[in-house]
GROMACS .gro file of C-alpha atoms in nm:
model
  323
    1MET     CA    1   4.621   3.621   2.022
    2ILE     CA    2   4.359   3.790   1.800
    3ARG     CA    3   4.492   3.613   1.489
    4THR     CA    4   4.500   3.279   1.672
    5GLY     CA    5   4.145   3.329   1.795
    6LEU     CA    6   4.021   3.415   1.447
    7THR     CA    7   4.198   3.113   1.303
    8THR     CA    8   4.038   2.888   1.565
    9LEU     CA    9   3.697   3.040   1.499
   10ALA     CA   10   3.734   2.994   1.123
   11ALA     CA   11   3.835   2.633   1.172
   12ALA     CA   12   3.537   2.573   1.400
   13LEU     CA   13   3.299   2.728   1.149
   14ALA     CA   14   3.447   2.519   0.870
   15LEU     CA   15   3.406   2.200   1.073
   16SER     CA   16   3.053   2.303   1.166
   17GLY     CA   17   2.968   2.361   0.801
   18LEU     CA   18   3.120   2.024   0.712
   19ALA     CA   19   2.914   1.852   0.980
   20LEU     CA   20   2.595   2.018   0.857
   21ALA     CA   21   2.677   1.916   0.502
   22GLN     CA   22   2.730   1.558   0.612
   23GLN     CA   23   2.396   1.558   0.792
   24SER     CA   24   2.204   1.695   0.492
   25PRO     CA   25   1.999   1.435   0.307
   26PRO     CA   26   2.139   1.325  -0.028
   27ALA     CA   27   2.003   1.487  -0.340
   28ALA     CA   28   1.737   1.311  -0.542
   29PRO     CA   29   1.880   1.095  -0.825
   30PRO     CA   30   1.881   1.251  -1.173
   31ALA     CA   31   1.571   1.194  -1.386
   32PRO     CA   32   1.596   0.906  -1.634
   33ASP     CA   33   1.638   0.974  -2.005
   34PHE     CA   34   1.297   0.845  -2.112
   35SER     CA   35   1.380   0.893  -2.481
   36LYS     CA   36   1.615   0.595  -2.457
   37VAL     CA   37   1.373   0.362  -2.276
   38GLU     CA   38   1.242   0.061  -2.466
   39ILE     CA   39   0.940  -0.140  -2.354
   40LYS     CA   40   0.997  -0.515  -2.338
   41THR     CA   41   0.693  -0.745  -2.356
   42THR     CA   42   0.681  -1.098  -2.210
   43ASP     CA   43   0.389  -1.330  -2.288
   44LEU     CA   44   0.274  -1.506  -1.969
   45GLY     CA   45  -0.002  -1.707  -2.141
   46ASP     CA   46  -0.382  -1.682  -2.137
   47GLY     CA   47  -0.381  -1.325  -2.264
   48ILE     CA   48  -0.161  -1.180  -1.989
   49TYR     CA   49   0.169  -1.001  -2.045
   50MET     CA   50   0.444  -0.833  -1.845
   51LEU     CA   51   0.584  -0.502  -1.971
   52GLU     CA   52   0.925  -0.378  -1.856
   53GLY     CA   53   1.051  -0.026  -1.917
   54GLN     CA   54   1.177   0.230  -1.664
   55GLY     CA   55   1.028   0.187  -1.317
   56GLY     CA   56   0.795  -0.077  -1.184
   57ASN     CA   57   0.685  -0.372  -1.395
   58ILE     CA   58   0.346  -0.351  -1.567
   59THR     CA   59   0.095  -0.635  -1.605
   60VAL     CA   60  -0.150  -0.628  -1.896
   61ALA     CA   61  -0.450  -0.863  -1.890
   62THR     CA   62  -0.677  -0.879  -2.193
   63ALA     CA   63  -1.053  -0.931  -2.175
   64ARG     CA   64  -1.307  -0.954  -2.459
   65ASP     CA   65  -1.394  -0.584  -2.454
   66GLY     CA   66  -1.091  -0.415  -2.298
   67ILE     CA   67  -0.775  -0.439  -2.092
   68ILE     CA   68  -0.692  -0.444  -1.722
   69MET     CA   69  -0.353  -0.287  -1.658
   70VAL     CA   70  -0.155  -0.308  -1.333
   71ASP     CA   71   0.071  -0.004  -1.271
   72SER     CA   72   0.178   0.254  -1.527
   73GLU     CA   73   0.545   0.354  -1.478
   74PHE     CA   74   0.616   0.723  -1.565
   75ALA     CA   75   0.403   0.972  -1.760
   76PRO     CA   76   0.669   1.037  -2.032
   77LEU     CA   77   0.649   0.666  -2.123
   78HIS     CA   78   0.272   0.675  -2.184
   79ASP     CA   79   0.298   0.670  -2.565
   80LYS     CA   80   0.558   0.391  -2.566
   81ILE     CA   81   0.351   0.181  -2.325
   82LYS     CA   82   0.037   0.236  -2.535
   83ALA     CA   83   0.228   0.131  -2.846
   84ALA     CA   84   0.346  -0.187  -2.673
   85ILE     CA   85  -0.010  -0.265  -2.562
   86ALA     CA   86  -0.136  -0.207  -2.918
   87THR     CA   87   0.084  -0.494  -3.038
   88ILE     CA   88  -0.099  -0.716  -2.788
   89SER     CA   89  -0.456  -0.596  -2.844
   90PRO     CA   90  -0.635  -0.307  -3.020
   91LEU     CA   91  -0.877  -0.278  -2.727
   92PRO     CA   92  -0.861   0.016  -2.480
   93VAL     CA   93  -0.731   0.007  -2.124
   94LYS     CA   94  -1.050   0.011  -1.917
   95TYR     CA   95  -0.898  -0.028  -1.570
   96LEU     CA   96  -0.561   0.082  -1.435
   97ILE     CA   97  -0.477  -0.064  -1.094
   98ASN     CA   98  -0.220   0.108  -0.871
   99THR     CA   99  -0.039  -0.143  -0.649
  100HIS     CA  100   0.087   0.148  -0.431
  101PHE     CA  101   0.151   0.523  -0.457
  102HIS     CA  102   0.518   0.550  -0.564
  103GLY     CA  103   0.574   0.752  -0.880
  104ASP     CA  104   0.747   0.477  -1.078
  105HIS     CA  105   0.418   0.283  -1.058
  106THR     CA  106   0.162   0.568  -1.073
  107GLY     CA  107   0.332   0.828  -1.293
  108GLY     CA  108   0.117   0.733  -1.592
  109ASN     CA  109  -0.212   0.776  -1.406
  110ALA     CA  110  -0.311   1.111  -1.556
  111PRO     CA  111  -0.248   1.031  -1.925
  112PHE     CA  112  -0.415   0.690  -1.902
  113ALA     CA  113  -0.711   0.843  -1.717
  114LYS     CA  114  -0.735   1.098  -1.999
  115ASP     CA  115  -0.755   0.803  -2.239
  116GLY     CA  116  -1.057   0.678  -2.044
  117ALA     CA  117  -0.907   0.427  -1.799
  118ILE     CA  118  -1.065   0.401  -1.453
  119ILE     CA  119  -0.788   0.415  -1.192
  120VAL     CA  120  -0.839   0.175  -0.901
  121SER     CA  121  -0.641   0.154  -0.576
  122GLU     CA  122  -0.658   0.083  -0.207
  123VAL     CA  123  -0.783   0.394  -0.028
  124ASN     CA  124  -0.447   0.485   0.129
  125VAL     CA  125  -0.293   0.525  -0.216
  126LYS     CA  126  -0.531   0.810  -0.299
  127THR     CA  127  -0.466   0.965   0.042
  128ARG     CA  128  -0.088   0.958  -0.005
  129LEU     CA  129  -0.102   1.088  -0.361
  130ALA     CA  130  -0.337   1.372  -0.267
  131ALA     CA  131  -0.134   1.482   0.036
  132GLY     CA  132   0.222   1.438  -0.092
  133THR     CA  133   0.485   1.233   0.088
  134THR     CA  134   0.837   1.244   0.233
  135ASN     CA  135   1.107   0.981   0.179
  136GLY     CA  136   1.217   0.852   0.520
  137LEU     CA  137   1.575   0.783   0.409
  138THR     CA  138   1.654   1.092   0.199
  139GLY     CA  139   1.404   1.350   0.321
  140VAL     CA  140   1.306   1.417  -0.040
  141LYS     CA  141   0.950   1.547  -0.062
  142THR     CA  142   0.705   1.448  -0.334
  143PRO     CA  143   0.436   1.713  -0.385
  144PRO     CA  144   0.066   1.630  -0.407
  145ALA     CA  145  -0.042   1.470  -0.733
  146ALA     CA  146  -0.268   1.654  -0.974
  147PRO     CA  147  -0.640   1.579  -0.927
  148GLU     CA  148  -0.657   1.398  -1.263
  149ALA     CA  149  -0.389   1.154  -1.144
  150LEU     CA  150  -0.586   1.040  -0.837
  151PRO     CA  151  -0.766   0.705  -0.836
  152ALA     CA  152  -1.133   0.734  -0.929
  153LYS     CA  153  -1.225   0.413  -0.747
  154THR     CA  154  -1.084   0.314  -0.407
  155TYR     CA  155  -1.146   0.011  -0.190
  156THR     CA  156  -1.062  -0.132   0.151
  157GLY     CA  157  -0.993  -0.496   0.224
  158ARG     CA  158  -1.061  -0.657  -0.112
  159TYR     CA  159  -1.215  -0.576  -0.448
  160LYS     CA  160  -1.299  -0.761  -0.769
  161ILE     CA  161  -1.291  -0.633  -1.126
  162ARG     CA  162  -1.510  -0.836  -1.361
  163MET     CA  163  -1.494  -0.807  -1.738
  164PRO     CA  164  -1.612  -1.051  -2.007
  165GLY     CA  165  -1.348  -1.323  -2.013
  166ARG     CA  166  -1.140  -1.182  -1.726
  167VAL     CA  167  -1.160  -1.142  -1.349
  168ALA     CA  168  -0.900  -0.963  -1.136
  169ASP     CA  169  -0.902  -1.017  -0.760
  170LEU     CA  170  -0.750  -0.728  -0.565
  171LYS     CA  171  -0.652  -0.754  -0.202
  172HIS     CA  172  -0.488  -0.509   0.037
  173ILE     CA  173  -0.169  -0.615   0.215
  174ALA     CA  174  -0.142  -0.404   0.532
  175ASN     CA  175   0.182  -0.224   0.622
  176ALA     CA  176   0.423  -0.405   0.394
  177HIS     CA  177   0.601  -0.197   0.127
  178THR     CA  178   0.370   0.095   0.217
  179ASP     CA  179   0.033   0.126   0.392
  180GLY     CA  180  -0.161   0.098   0.065
  181ASP     CA  181  -0.030  -0.213  -0.113
  182THR     CA  182  -0.251  -0.418  -0.344
  183TYR     CA  183  -0.176  -0.753  -0.500
  184VAL     CA  184  -0.370  -0.862  -0.809
  185TRP     CA  185  -0.453  -1.229  -0.867
  186PHE     CA  186  -0.563  -1.350  -1.209
  187LYS     CA  187  -0.676  -1.692  -1.090
  188THR     CA  188  -0.774  -1.856  -1.418
  189ALA     CA  189  -0.441  -1.757  -1.572
  190ASN     CA  190  -0.244  -1.846  -1.257
  191VAL     CA  191  -0.069  -1.507  -1.270
  192LEU     CA  192   0.003  -1.291  -0.965
  193ALA     CA  193   0.107  -0.922  -0.976
  194THR     CA  194   0.262  -0.817  -0.644
  195GLY     CA  195   0.380  -0.459  -0.682
  196ASP     CA  196   0.683  -0.381  -0.467
  197THR     CA  197   0.588  -0.620  -0.187
  198PHE     CA  198   0.805  -0.860  -0.390
  199THR     CA  199   1.117  -0.767  -0.587
  200ASN     CA  200   1.283  -1.059  -0.764
  201GLY     CA  201   1.656  -1.104  -0.707
  202ARG     CA  202   1.709  -0.776  -0.522
  203TYR     CA  203   1.650  -0.616  -0.185
  204PRO     CA  204   1.316  -0.436  -0.162
  205ASN     CA  205   1.259  -0.083  -0.048
  206ILE     CA  206   1.043  -0.066   0.265
  207ASP     CA  207   0.882   0.276   0.292
  208PHE     CA  208   0.877   0.292   0.671
  209ALA     CA  209   0.787   0.663   0.668
  210ASN     CA  210   0.464   0.582   0.484
  211GLY     CA  211   0.342   0.271   0.661
  212GLY     CA  212   0.588   0.007   0.540
  213ASN     CA  213   0.733  -0.261   0.769
  214ILE     CA  214   0.941  -0.573   0.719
  215ASN     CA  215   0.695  -0.785   0.916
  216GLY     CA  216   0.426  -0.686   0.668
  217MET     CA  217   0.659  -0.778   0.381
  218ILE     CA  218   0.707  -1.125   0.528
  219ALA     CA  219   0.332  -1.158   0.579
  220ALA     CA  220   0.281  -1.065   0.212
  221ALA     CA  221   0.527  -1.333   0.100
  222ASP     CA  222   0.347  -1.589   0.315
  223THR     CA  223   0.016  -1.493   0.152
  224TYR     CA  224   0.164  -1.534  -0.196
  225LEU     CA  225   0.321  -1.870  -0.112
  226LYS     CA  226  -0.021  -2.002  -0.007
  227LEU     CA  227  -0.188  -1.858  -0.317
  228THR     CA  228   0.054  -1.981  -0.584
  229ASN     CA  229   0.181  -2.317  -0.706
  230ALA     CA  230   0.480  -2.446  -0.900
  231ARG     CA  231   0.322  -2.338  -1.234
  232SER     CA  232   0.234  -1.983  -1.125
  233ARG     CA  233   0.385  -1.683  -1.303
  234ILE     CA  234   0.462  -1.401  -1.060
  235VAL     CA  235   0.512  -1.043  -1.181
  236PRO     CA  236   0.729  -0.867  -0.921
  237GLY     CA  237   0.744  -0.494  -0.870
  238HIS     CA  238   1.099  -0.500  -1.005
  239GLY     CA  239   1.314  -0.773  -1.155
  240PRO     CA  240   1.243  -1.058  -1.397
  241ILE     CA  241   0.933  -1.276  -1.401
  242ALA     CA  242   0.941  -1.514  -1.105
  243ASP     CA  243   0.815  -1.852  -0.993
  244LYS     CA  244   0.727  -1.987  -0.651
  245ALA     CA  245   1.085  -2.101  -0.583
  246ALA     CA  246   1.214  -1.745  -0.633
  247LEU     CA  247   0.942  -1.615  -0.402
  248GLN     CA  248   1.039  -1.868  -0.135
  249ALA     CA  249   1.405  -1.760  -0.155
  250TYR     CA  250   1.294  -1.397  -0.116
  251ARG     CA  251   1.084  -1.482   0.189
  252THR     CA  252   1.379  -1.665   0.348
  253MET     CA  253   1.602  -1.362   0.292
  254LEU     CA  254   1.348  -1.127   0.452
  255ALA     CA  255   1.308  -1.348   0.759
  256THR     CA  256   1.685  -1.384   0.798
  257ALA     CA  257   1.731  -1.006   0.779
  258ARG     CA  258   1.447  -0.942   1.023
  259ASP     CA  259   1.578  -1.187   1.282
  260ARG     CA  260   1.935  -1.056   1.267
  261MET     CA  261   1.822  -0.697   1.295
  262ALA     CA  262   1.587  -0.774   1.583
  263LYS     CA  263   1.886  -0.889   1.791
  264LEU     CA  264   2.085  -0.575   1.711
  265VAL     CA  265   1.790  -0.352   1.800
  266LYS     CA  266   1.737  -0.545   2.123
  267ASP     CA  267   2.106  -0.489   2.205
  268GLY     CA  268   2.052  -0.113   2.174
  269LYS     CA  269   2.256  -0.056   1.858
  270SER     CA  270   2.209   0.274   1.675
  271GLU     CA  271   2.129   0.301   1.305
  272ASP     CA  272   2.488   0.398   1.217
  273GLU     CA  273   2.624   0.113   1.428
  274VAL     CA  274   2.416  -0.148   1.248
  275VAL     CA  275   2.514  -0.009   0.909
  276ALA     CA  276   2.881  -0.031   1.011
  277ALA     CA  277   2.830  -0.388   1.136
  278LYS     CA  278   2.715  -0.504   0.787
  279PRO     CA  279   2.476  -0.766   0.928
  280PHE     CA  280   2.363  -0.880   0.581
  281ALA     CA  281   2.707  -0.908   0.420
  282ASP     CA  282   2.653  -1.271   0.319
  283LEU     CA  283   2.317  -1.183   0.159
  284ASP     CA  284   2.454  -0.892  -0.043
  285ALA     CA  285   2.610  -1.105  -0.318
  286LYS     CA  286   2.267  -1.220  -0.433
  287TRP     CA  287   2.037  -0.937  -0.327
  288ALA     CA  288   2.231  -0.606  -0.329
  289LEU     CA  289   2.250  -0.431  -0.667
  290SER     CA  290   2.498  -0.180  -0.522
  291GLU     CA  291   2.665  -0.075  -0.198
  292LEU     CA  292   2.397   0.192  -0.157
  293ALA     CA  293   2.124  -0.070  -0.196
  294SER     CA  294   2.291  -0.275   0.075
  295SER     CA  295   2.311   0.010   0.327
  296ASN     CA  296   1.960   0.133   0.243
  297PHE     CA  297   1.815  -0.211   0.310
  298ILE     CA  298   1.990  -0.221   0.647
  299ARG     CA  299   1.840   0.117   0.732
  300VAL     CA  300   1.483   0.034   0.632
  301VAL     CA  301   1.488  -0.294   0.823
  302TYR     CA  302   1.631  -0.111   1.124
  303HIS     CA  303   1.356   0.151   1.115
  304SER     CA  304   1.093  -0.121   1.077
  305LEU     CA  305   1.197  -0.270   1.410
  306ALA     CA  306   1.337   0.026   1.605
  307ASP     CA  307   1.089   0.306   1.535
  308LYS     CA  308   0.803   0.346   1.778
  309PRO     CA  309   0.462   0.395   1.618
  310ALA     CA  310   0.324   0.746   1.641
  311GLU     CA  311   0.088   0.789   1.933
  312LYS     CA  312  -0.273   0.827   1.826
  313LYS     CA  313  -0.491   1.052   2.039
  314PRO     CA  314  -0.845   0.939   2.113
  315LEU     CA  315  -1.093   1.075   1.858
  316LEU     CA  316  -1.265   1.310   2.108
  317LYS     CA  317  -0.932   1.465   2.210
  318ARG     CA  318  -0.837   1.518   1.846
  319ILE     CA  319  -1.168   1.693   1.777
  320LEU     CA  320  -1.130   1.915   2.085
  321HIS     CA  321  -0.771   1.994   1.989
  322ARG     CA  322  -0.874   2.106   1.639
  323SER     CA  323  -1.154   2.314   1.790
   0.00000   0.00000   0.00000
């Protein structure tokens, strides 16, 4: 009896440990080998270029006395990115725009700021970088950024950068990929830089834990479709250079996914049940880079529609509570 009881207890503990292991968030992916990364440059015309390396795409716009740069990838790539820019123009980067706070777009902030660039972002980007964030899918925590990596200039709503021979129009897209997204419109060149509100030929990430929502992503696509024309060059957050037709296909995919998920949420399905149902199986062939990308997209769309927004206490109550 004692031996049987111990055996049963051991089995129960083993199963319990297995269950806890299964519930633990997955480990963060290994760091890229930046020594092997090469920077590819694509000429978009009128002194504007797209740079591709490791992480989010970069847009470089030349002016008569300097450069406007959109996003900066990772800090270890700073020298390679600078070298690629030097083949375009000998002028310095005067402004570095962050389209959102994720590290594959803001990792180069500190070294480029040290070079003299003024970092510009929507105000929520600085808030997120300064506080640190948590990934809603994996639970992985990103610590607060160093002070020198924080944007020096923030805006709300819209902002314009004027340089001799170049104007960049910045506008905030609310609650799309994150809560701090900026798109950059170079009107005279007919070039749009979207950050991760648009990813060409692949499912996007929607950072629901930090203000992202699929309805905001669709709203962003609608804004871009009104802004661009058949000759526009669109620099996505990830993927190859795009045109308006690619953007329209992306918008159609988002709306299809949103509508299918809305029905499942309305029917009371759990997150695991919708993942098992594979509601986007027919979309995966074009948009899923891997099985993990497929399941992650299901999860972020589910959270966009199923999660209830956090209750906000009236300002007076919050003040009294802190007191």
